[in-house]
CSV table of C-alpha atoms and ligand atoms in Angstrom, one decimal:
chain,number,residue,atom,x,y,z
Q,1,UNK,CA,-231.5,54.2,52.8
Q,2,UNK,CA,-229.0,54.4,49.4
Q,3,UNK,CA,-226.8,56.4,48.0
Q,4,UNK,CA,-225.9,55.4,44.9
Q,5,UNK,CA,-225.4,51.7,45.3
Q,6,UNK,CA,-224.3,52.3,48.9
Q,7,UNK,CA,-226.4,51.1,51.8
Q,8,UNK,CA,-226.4,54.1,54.4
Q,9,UNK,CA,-228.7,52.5,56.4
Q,10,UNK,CA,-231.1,49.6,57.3
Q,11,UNK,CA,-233.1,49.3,60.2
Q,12,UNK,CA,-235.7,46.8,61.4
Q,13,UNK,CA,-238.4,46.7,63.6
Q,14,UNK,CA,-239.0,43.3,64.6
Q,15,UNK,CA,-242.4,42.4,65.8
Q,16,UNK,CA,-241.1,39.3,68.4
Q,17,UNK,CA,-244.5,39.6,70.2
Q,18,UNK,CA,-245.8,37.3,67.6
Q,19,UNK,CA,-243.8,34.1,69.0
Q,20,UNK,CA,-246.1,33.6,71.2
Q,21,UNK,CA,-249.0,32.9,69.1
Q,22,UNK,CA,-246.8,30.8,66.7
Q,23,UNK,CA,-247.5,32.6,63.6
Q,24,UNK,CA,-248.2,36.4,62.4
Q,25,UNK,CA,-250.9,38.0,64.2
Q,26,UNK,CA,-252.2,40.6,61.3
Q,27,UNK,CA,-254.1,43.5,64.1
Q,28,UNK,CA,-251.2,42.9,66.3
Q,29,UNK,CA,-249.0,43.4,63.2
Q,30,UNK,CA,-250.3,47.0,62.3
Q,31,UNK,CA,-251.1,48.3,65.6
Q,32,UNK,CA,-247.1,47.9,66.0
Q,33,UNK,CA,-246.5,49.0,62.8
Q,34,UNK,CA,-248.0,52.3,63.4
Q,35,UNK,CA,-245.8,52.7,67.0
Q,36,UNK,CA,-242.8,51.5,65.4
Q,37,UNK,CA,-242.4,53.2,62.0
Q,38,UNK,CA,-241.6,57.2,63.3
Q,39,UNK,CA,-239.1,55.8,65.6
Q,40,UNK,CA,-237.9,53.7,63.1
Q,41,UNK,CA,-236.9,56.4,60.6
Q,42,UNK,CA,-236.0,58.3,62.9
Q,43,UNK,CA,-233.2,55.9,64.0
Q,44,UNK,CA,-232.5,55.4,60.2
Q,45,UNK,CA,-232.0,59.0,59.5
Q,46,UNK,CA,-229.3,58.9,62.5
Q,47,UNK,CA,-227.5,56.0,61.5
Q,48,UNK,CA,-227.5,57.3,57.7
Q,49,UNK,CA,-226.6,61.0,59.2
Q,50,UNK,CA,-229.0,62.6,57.2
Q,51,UNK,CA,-232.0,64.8,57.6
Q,52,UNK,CA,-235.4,63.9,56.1
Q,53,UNK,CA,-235.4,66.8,53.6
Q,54,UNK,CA,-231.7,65.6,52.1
Q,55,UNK,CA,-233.9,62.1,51.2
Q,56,UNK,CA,-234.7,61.9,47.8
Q,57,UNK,CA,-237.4,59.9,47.1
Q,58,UNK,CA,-239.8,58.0,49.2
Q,59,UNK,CA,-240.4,54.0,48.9
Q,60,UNK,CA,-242.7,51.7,50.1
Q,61,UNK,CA,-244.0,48.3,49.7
Q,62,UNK,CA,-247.4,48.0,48.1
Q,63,UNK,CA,-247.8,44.0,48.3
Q,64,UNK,CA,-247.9,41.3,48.6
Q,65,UNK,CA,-248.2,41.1,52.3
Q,66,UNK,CA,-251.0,42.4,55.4
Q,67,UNK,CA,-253.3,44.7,54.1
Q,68,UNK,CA,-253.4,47.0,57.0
Q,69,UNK,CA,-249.5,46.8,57.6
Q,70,UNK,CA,-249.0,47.8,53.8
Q,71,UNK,CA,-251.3,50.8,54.3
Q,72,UNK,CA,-249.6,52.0,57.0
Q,73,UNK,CA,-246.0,51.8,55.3
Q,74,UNK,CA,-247.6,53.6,51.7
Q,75,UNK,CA,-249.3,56.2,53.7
Q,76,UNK,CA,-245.9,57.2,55.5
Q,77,UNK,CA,-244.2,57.1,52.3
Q,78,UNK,CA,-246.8,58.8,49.9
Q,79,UNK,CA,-247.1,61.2,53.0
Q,80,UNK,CA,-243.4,62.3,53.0
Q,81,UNK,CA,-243.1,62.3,49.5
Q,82,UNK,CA,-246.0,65.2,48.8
Q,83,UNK,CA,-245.2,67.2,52.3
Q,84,UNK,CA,-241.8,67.2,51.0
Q,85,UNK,CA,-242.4,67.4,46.9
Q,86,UNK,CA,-240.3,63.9,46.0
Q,87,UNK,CA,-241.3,61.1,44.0
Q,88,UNK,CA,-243.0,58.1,45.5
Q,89,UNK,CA,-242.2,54.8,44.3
Q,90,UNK,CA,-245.0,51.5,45.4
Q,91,UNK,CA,-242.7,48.8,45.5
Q,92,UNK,CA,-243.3,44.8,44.9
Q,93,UNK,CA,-242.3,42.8,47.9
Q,94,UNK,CA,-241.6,40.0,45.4
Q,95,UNK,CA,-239.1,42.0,43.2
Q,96,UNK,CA,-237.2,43.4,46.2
Q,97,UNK,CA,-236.6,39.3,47.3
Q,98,UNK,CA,-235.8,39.2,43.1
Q,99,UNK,CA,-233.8,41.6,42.7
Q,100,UNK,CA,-231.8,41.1,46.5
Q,101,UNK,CA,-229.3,38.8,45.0
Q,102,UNK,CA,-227.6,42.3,42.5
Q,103,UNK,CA,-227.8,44.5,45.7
Q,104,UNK,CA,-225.2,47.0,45.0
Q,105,UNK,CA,-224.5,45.4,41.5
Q,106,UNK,CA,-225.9,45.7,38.2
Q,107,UNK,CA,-229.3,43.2,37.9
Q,108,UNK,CA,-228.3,40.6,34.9
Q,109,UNK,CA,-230.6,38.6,32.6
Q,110,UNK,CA,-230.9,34.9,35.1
Q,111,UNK,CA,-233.0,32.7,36.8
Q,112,UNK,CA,-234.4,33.9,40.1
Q,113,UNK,CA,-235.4,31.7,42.9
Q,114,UNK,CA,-237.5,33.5,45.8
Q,115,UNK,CA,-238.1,31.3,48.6
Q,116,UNK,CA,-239.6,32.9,51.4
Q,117,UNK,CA,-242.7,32.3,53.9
Q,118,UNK,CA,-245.1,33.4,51.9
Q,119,UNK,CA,-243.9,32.2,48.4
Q,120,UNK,CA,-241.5,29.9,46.0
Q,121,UNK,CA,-241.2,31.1,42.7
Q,122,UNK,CA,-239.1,30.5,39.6
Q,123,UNK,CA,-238.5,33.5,37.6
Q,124,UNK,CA,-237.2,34.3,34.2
Q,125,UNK,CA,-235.3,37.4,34.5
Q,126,UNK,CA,-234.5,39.6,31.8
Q,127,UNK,CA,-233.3,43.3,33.1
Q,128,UNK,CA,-235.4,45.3,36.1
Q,129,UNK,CA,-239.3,45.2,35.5
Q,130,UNK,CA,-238.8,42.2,32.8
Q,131,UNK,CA,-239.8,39.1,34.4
Q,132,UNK,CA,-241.5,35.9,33.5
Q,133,UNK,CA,-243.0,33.9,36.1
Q,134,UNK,CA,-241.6,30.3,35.1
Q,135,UNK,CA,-243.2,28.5,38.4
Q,136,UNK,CA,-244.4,28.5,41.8
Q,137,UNK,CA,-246.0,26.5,44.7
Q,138,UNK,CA,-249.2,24.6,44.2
Q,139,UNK,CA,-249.9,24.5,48.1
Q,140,UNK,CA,-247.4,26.1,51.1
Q,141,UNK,CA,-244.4,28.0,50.4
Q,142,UNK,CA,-241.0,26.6,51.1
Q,143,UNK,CA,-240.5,28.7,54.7
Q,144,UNK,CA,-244.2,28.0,55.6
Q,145,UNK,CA,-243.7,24.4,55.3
Q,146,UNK,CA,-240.3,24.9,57.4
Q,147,UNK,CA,-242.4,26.6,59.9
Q,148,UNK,CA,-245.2,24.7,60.0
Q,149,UNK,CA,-242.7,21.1,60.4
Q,150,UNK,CA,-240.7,23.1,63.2
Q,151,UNK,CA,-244.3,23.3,65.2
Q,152,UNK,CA,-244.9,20.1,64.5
Q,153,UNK,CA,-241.8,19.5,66.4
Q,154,UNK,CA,-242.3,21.9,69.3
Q,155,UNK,CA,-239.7,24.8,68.1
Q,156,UNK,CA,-240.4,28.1,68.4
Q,157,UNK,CA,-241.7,30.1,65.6
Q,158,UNK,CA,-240.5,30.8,63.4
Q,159,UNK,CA,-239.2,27.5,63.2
Q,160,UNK,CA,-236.8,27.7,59.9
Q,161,UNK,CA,-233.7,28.8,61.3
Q,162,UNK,CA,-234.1,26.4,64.1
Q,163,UNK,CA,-234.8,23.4,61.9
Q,164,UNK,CA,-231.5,24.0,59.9
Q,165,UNK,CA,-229.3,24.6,63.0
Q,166,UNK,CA,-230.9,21.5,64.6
Q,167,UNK,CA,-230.2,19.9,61.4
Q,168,UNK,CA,-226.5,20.8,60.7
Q,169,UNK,CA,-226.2,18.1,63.6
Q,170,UNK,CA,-228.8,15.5,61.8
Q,171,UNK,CA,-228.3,12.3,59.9
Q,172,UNK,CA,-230.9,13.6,56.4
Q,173,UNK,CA,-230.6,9.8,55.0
Q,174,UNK,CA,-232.4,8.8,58.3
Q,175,UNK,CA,-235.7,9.5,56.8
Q,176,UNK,CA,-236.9,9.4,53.5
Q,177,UNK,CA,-239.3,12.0,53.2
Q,178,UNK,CA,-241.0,12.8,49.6
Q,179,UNK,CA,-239.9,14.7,46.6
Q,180,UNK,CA,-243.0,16.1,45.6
Q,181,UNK,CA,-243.2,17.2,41.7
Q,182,UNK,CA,-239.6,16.7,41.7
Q,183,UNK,CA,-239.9,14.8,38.3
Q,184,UNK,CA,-243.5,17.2,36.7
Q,185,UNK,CA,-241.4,18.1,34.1
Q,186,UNK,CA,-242.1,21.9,35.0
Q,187,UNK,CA,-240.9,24.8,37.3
Q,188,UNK,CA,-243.6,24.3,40.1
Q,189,UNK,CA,-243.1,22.6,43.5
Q,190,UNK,CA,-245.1,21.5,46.3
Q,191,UNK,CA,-244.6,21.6,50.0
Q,192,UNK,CA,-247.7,20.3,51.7
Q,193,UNK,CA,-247.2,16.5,51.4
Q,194,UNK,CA,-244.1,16.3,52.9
Q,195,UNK,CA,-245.5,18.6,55.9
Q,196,UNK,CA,-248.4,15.8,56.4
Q,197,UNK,CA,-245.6,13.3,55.8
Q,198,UNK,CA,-243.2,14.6,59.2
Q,199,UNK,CA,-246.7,14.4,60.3
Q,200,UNK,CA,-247.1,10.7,59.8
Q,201,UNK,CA,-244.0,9.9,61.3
Q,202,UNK,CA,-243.9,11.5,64.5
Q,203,UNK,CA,-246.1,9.0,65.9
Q,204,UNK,CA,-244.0,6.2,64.7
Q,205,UNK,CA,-240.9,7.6,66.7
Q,206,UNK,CA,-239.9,8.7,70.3
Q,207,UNK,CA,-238.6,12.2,69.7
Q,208,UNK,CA,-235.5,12.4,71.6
Q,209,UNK,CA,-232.7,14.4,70.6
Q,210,UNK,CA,-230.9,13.3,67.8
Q,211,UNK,CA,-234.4,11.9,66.3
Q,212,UNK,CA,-235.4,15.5,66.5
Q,213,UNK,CA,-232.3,16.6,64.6
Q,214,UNK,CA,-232.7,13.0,62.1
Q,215,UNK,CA,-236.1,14.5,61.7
Q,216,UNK,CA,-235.3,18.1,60.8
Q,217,UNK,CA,-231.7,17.1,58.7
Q,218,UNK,CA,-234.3,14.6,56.7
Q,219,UNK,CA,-237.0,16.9,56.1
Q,220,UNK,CA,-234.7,19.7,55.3
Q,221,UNK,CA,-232.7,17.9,52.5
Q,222,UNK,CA,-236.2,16.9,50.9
Q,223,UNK,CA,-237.1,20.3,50.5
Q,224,UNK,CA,-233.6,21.9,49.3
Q,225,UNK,CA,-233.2,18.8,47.0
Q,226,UNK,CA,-236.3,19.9,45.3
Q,227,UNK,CA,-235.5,23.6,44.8
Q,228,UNK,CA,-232.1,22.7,43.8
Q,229,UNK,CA,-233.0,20.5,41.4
Q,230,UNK,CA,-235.8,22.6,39.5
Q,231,UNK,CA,-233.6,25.9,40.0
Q,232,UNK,CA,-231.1,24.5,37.8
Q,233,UNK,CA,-233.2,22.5,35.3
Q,234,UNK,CA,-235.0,25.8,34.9
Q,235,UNK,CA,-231.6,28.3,34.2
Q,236,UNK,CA,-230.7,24.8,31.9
Q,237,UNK,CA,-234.3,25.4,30.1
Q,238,UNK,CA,-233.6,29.0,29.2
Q,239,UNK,CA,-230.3,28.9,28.6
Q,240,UNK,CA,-228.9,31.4,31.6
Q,241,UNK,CA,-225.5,31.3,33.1
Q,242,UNK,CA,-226.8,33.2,36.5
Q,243,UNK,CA,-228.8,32.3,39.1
Q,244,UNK,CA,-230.4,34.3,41.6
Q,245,UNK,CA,-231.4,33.7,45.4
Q,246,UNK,CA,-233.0,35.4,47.2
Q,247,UNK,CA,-236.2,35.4,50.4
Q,248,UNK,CA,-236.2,34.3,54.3
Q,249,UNK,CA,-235.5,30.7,53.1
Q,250,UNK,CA,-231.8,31.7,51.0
Q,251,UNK,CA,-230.9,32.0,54.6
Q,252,UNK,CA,-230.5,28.2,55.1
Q,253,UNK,CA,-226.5,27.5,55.2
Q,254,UNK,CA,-227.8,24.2,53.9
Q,255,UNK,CA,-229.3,25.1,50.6
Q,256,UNK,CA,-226.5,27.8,50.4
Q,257,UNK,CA,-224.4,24.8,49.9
Q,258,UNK,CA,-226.3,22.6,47.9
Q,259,UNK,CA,-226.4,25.6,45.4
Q,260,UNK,CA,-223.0,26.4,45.5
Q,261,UNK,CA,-222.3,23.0,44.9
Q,262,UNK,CA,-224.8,22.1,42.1
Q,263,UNK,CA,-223.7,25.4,40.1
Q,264,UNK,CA,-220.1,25.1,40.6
Q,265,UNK,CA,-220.7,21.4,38.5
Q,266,UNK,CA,-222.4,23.0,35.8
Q,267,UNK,CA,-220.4,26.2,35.4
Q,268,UNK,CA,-223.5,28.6,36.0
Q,269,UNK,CA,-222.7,31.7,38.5
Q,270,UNK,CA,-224.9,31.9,41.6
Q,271,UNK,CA,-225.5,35.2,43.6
Q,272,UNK,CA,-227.5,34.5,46.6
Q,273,UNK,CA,-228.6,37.3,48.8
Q,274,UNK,CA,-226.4,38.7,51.8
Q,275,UNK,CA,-228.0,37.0,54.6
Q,276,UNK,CA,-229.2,40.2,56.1
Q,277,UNK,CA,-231.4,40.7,53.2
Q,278,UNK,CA,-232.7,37.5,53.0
Q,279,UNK,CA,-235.0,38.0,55.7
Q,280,UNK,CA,-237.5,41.0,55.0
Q,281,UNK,CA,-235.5,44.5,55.2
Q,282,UNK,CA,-236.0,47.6,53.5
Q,283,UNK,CA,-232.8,47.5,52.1
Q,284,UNK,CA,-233.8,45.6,49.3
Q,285,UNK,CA,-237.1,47.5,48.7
Q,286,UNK,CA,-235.1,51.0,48.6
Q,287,UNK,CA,-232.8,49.2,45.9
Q,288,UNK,CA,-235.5,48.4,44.0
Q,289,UNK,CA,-237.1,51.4,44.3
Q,290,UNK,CA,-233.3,53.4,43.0
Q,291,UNK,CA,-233.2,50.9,40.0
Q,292,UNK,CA,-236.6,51.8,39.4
Q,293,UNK,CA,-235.6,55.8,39.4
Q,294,UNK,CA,-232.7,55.2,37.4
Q,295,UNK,CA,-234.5,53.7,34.9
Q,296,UNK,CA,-237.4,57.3,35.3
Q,297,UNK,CA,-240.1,55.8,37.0
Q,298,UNK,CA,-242.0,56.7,40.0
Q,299,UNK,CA,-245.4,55.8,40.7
Q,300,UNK,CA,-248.7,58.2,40.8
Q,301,UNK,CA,-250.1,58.8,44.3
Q,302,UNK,CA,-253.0,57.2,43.8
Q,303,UNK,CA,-251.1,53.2,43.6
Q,304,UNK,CA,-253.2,51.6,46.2
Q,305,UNK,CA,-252.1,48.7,48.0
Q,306,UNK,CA,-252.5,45.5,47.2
Q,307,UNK,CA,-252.4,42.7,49.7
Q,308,UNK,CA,-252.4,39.8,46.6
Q,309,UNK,CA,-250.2,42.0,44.4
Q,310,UNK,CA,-248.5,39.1,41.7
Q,311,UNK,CA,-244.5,39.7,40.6
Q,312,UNK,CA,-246.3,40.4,37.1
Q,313,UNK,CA,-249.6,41.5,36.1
Y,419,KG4,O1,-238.6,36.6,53.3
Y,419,KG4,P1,-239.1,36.4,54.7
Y,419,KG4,O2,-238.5,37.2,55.8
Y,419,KG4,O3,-240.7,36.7,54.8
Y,419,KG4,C1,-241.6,36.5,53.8
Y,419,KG4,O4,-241.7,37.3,52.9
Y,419,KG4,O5,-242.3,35.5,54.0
Y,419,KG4,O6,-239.1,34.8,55.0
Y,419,KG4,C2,-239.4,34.3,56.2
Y,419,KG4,C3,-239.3,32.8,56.1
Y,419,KG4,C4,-239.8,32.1,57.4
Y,419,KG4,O7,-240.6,31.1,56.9
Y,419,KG4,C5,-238.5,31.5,58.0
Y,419,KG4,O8,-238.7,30.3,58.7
Y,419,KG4,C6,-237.7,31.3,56.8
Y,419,KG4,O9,-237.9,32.4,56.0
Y,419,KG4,N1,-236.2,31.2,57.2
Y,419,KG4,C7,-235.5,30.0,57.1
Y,419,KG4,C8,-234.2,30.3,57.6
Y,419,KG4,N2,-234.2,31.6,58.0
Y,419,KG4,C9,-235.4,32.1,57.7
Y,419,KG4,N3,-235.9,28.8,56.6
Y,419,KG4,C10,-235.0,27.9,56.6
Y,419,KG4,N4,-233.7,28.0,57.1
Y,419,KG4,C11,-233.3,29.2,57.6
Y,419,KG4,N5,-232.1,29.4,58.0
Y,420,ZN,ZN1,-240.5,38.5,52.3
C-alpha cells in the first residue's frame, strides 16, 4: 500500500510448502493463493491503519506469471475496485521488477536489468510505459539457472541465496566455468550451458565442503561476469548515465558489488532495488500501478490475464 511515494505497507504471503517439491507447484500455488489473499489484506490494511474504503485504487498483476494465481489476484482486485467504485489498474510483473530500482523516486530515462527466476532482460528505458526491449535470455533465466545449479548441488530450493552465501566463502578462480554470448556483440545472454557445464564437473570432483563453496563462488562469478559486462556495454550503446536493477537475482551481495564497482569506473549512476523488493512483493506493483495513475491511466475491467504477457507489446 502507498501514499504518495510512501510505502504504508507490504505484506507477503510466502508459499514455503513448495520446498519440498524443489520448484513451484502451480495447483498448489493457487489453492494457497485463494486461502491466503483475504488474510493477507486484511493484515495489510492493519499495518497501513487504514480501512478498505479509504484505498484508492485497486492493483493487480496481470502477467507474466501462473495462470490460475494471476486470476485469483485480478479478480480480488477488479472485485474491490467495482464493489467499491475505484479504478483498477492490470499491472506487468516485468515493469514492477523495472521500475523497483525508482521506488519512492522519480523513474529516469536508463538502462534496466531485470534478473529474476523467470527472466533476464535488458531494457531501454525512457520514462514509465516507454520501454525498449534491448535483450533477453535465449534458454533459462539467470535465477532459474542459480536454482537449478543449487539442486544440482543438493541445496534447498530455492537454491540462489544459498549458492551466494555458500559462495562468499568460495575460491570463483577454482573453476572456470563458461561465459556464454559474453562476446555476441548484442544484449542477450544465455544460462543453460554453464548449468550443463557444473553438471559435467560434479563427477570429476568429491563434493566436500569448500569444493561445494569452489563450486558455487565459480559458477556464481560466470554468471554476474556476464550480466555485468552486457549491462554496461548496453547503457555505453545508448548513451545513458543510469542504470537500473532490479528482480529476485539483484539480491545477490555479489553482483551488487560487481555493479557498484564496474559503474563507479565508468561514472554511470546505479540504483539497484532495496533488497526487500527484489524478491516478488507488491510493493513494487502498487508503485507501478500510482505512477501509472499519476500519469491518468487505469485499466478497463475487462484486461484479462495473461500468463505470457511481454514487458512490451
Ligand atoms: O523476482 P523473483 O522473486 O521471482 C520471479 O519473478 O522469478 O526471483 C526469484 C529468483 C529465484 O530464482 C532465486 O533463487 C533468485 O531470485 N534469488 C537469488 C538470490 N536471492 C534470490 N539469486 C542469487 N542470489 C541471491 N541472493
Ligand atoms: Zn518476479
Amino acid at each position: 500500500m502507498l501514499a504518495g511515494g510512501d510505502l504504508l505497507a507490504s505484506e507477503i504471503a510466502s508459499q514455503t510448502e513448495h520446498a519440498q517439491y524443489g520448484g513451484v507447484v502451480p495447483e498448489v500455488a493457487s489453492r494457497s493463493h485463494l486461502t491466503q489473499i483475504q488474510p493477507l489484506i486484511e493484515r495489510a490494511l492493519a499495518a497501513a491503519h487504514l480501512k478498505i474504503g479509504q484505498v484508492d485504487a485497486f492493483a493487480a498483476t496481470s502477467g507474466p506469471g501462473l495462470a490460475t494465481s494471476l486470476m485469483i489476484g485480478a479478480s480480488v482486485a477488479k472485485g474491490l475496485a467495482i464493489g467499491l467504485g475505484r479504478p483498477f489498474l492490470a499491472v506487468n510483473h516485468l515493469e514492477g521488477h523495472l521500475l523497483s530500482p525508482f521506488f519512492g523516486k522519480e523513474v529516469r530515462a536508463s538502462v534496466g536489468l531485470v534478473v529474476s527466476g523467470g527472466h533476464t532482460l535488458l531494457v531501454e528505458l525512457e520514462s514509465v510505459g516507454r520501454y525498449r526491449v534491448l535483450g533477453q535470455t535465449q534458454d533459462d533465466a539467470a535465477g532459474e539457472c542459480f536454482d537449478k545449479v543449487g539442486k544440482l548441488l543438493g541445496l534447498p530450493y530455492p537454491g540462489g541465496p544459498h549458492v551466494n552465501r555458500l559462495a562468499d566463502a568460495g575460491d570463483a578462480t577454482r573453476f572456470d566455468f563458461p561465459r556464454s554470448m559474453m562476446h555476441s556483440g548484442d544484449f542477450h545472454f544465455s544460462f543453460s550451458g554453464l548449468k550443463t557445464a557444473v553438471r559435467y564437473t560434479l563427477p570429476k570432483v568429491t563434493l566436500d565442503d569448500q569444493t561445494l563453496r569452489d563450486l558455487c563462488a565459480s559458477f556464481q562469478e560466470a554468471v554476474i561476469e556476464v550480466l555485468v559486462r552486457k549491462t554496461i556495454a548496453a547503457a555505453k550503446a545508448m548513451g545513458k548515465r543510469v542504470i537500473g536493477v532490479g528482480g529476485g537475482v539483484s539480491c545477490n551481495t555479489h553482483l551488487r558489488k560487481k555493479l557498484r564497482e564496474a559503474c563507479e569506473s565508468e561514472s554511470i549512476e546505479l540504483l539497484i532495488a532495496d533488497p526487500k523488493l527484489c524478491t516478488d512483493n507488491a510493493a513494487m506493483i502498487a508503485f507501478v500501478a500510482a505512477e501509472k495513475l499519476r500519469l491518468g491511466e487505469s485499466s478497463p475491467l475487462t484486461t484479462d490475464i495473461n500468463p505470457n504477457l511481454p514487458l512490451v507489446a
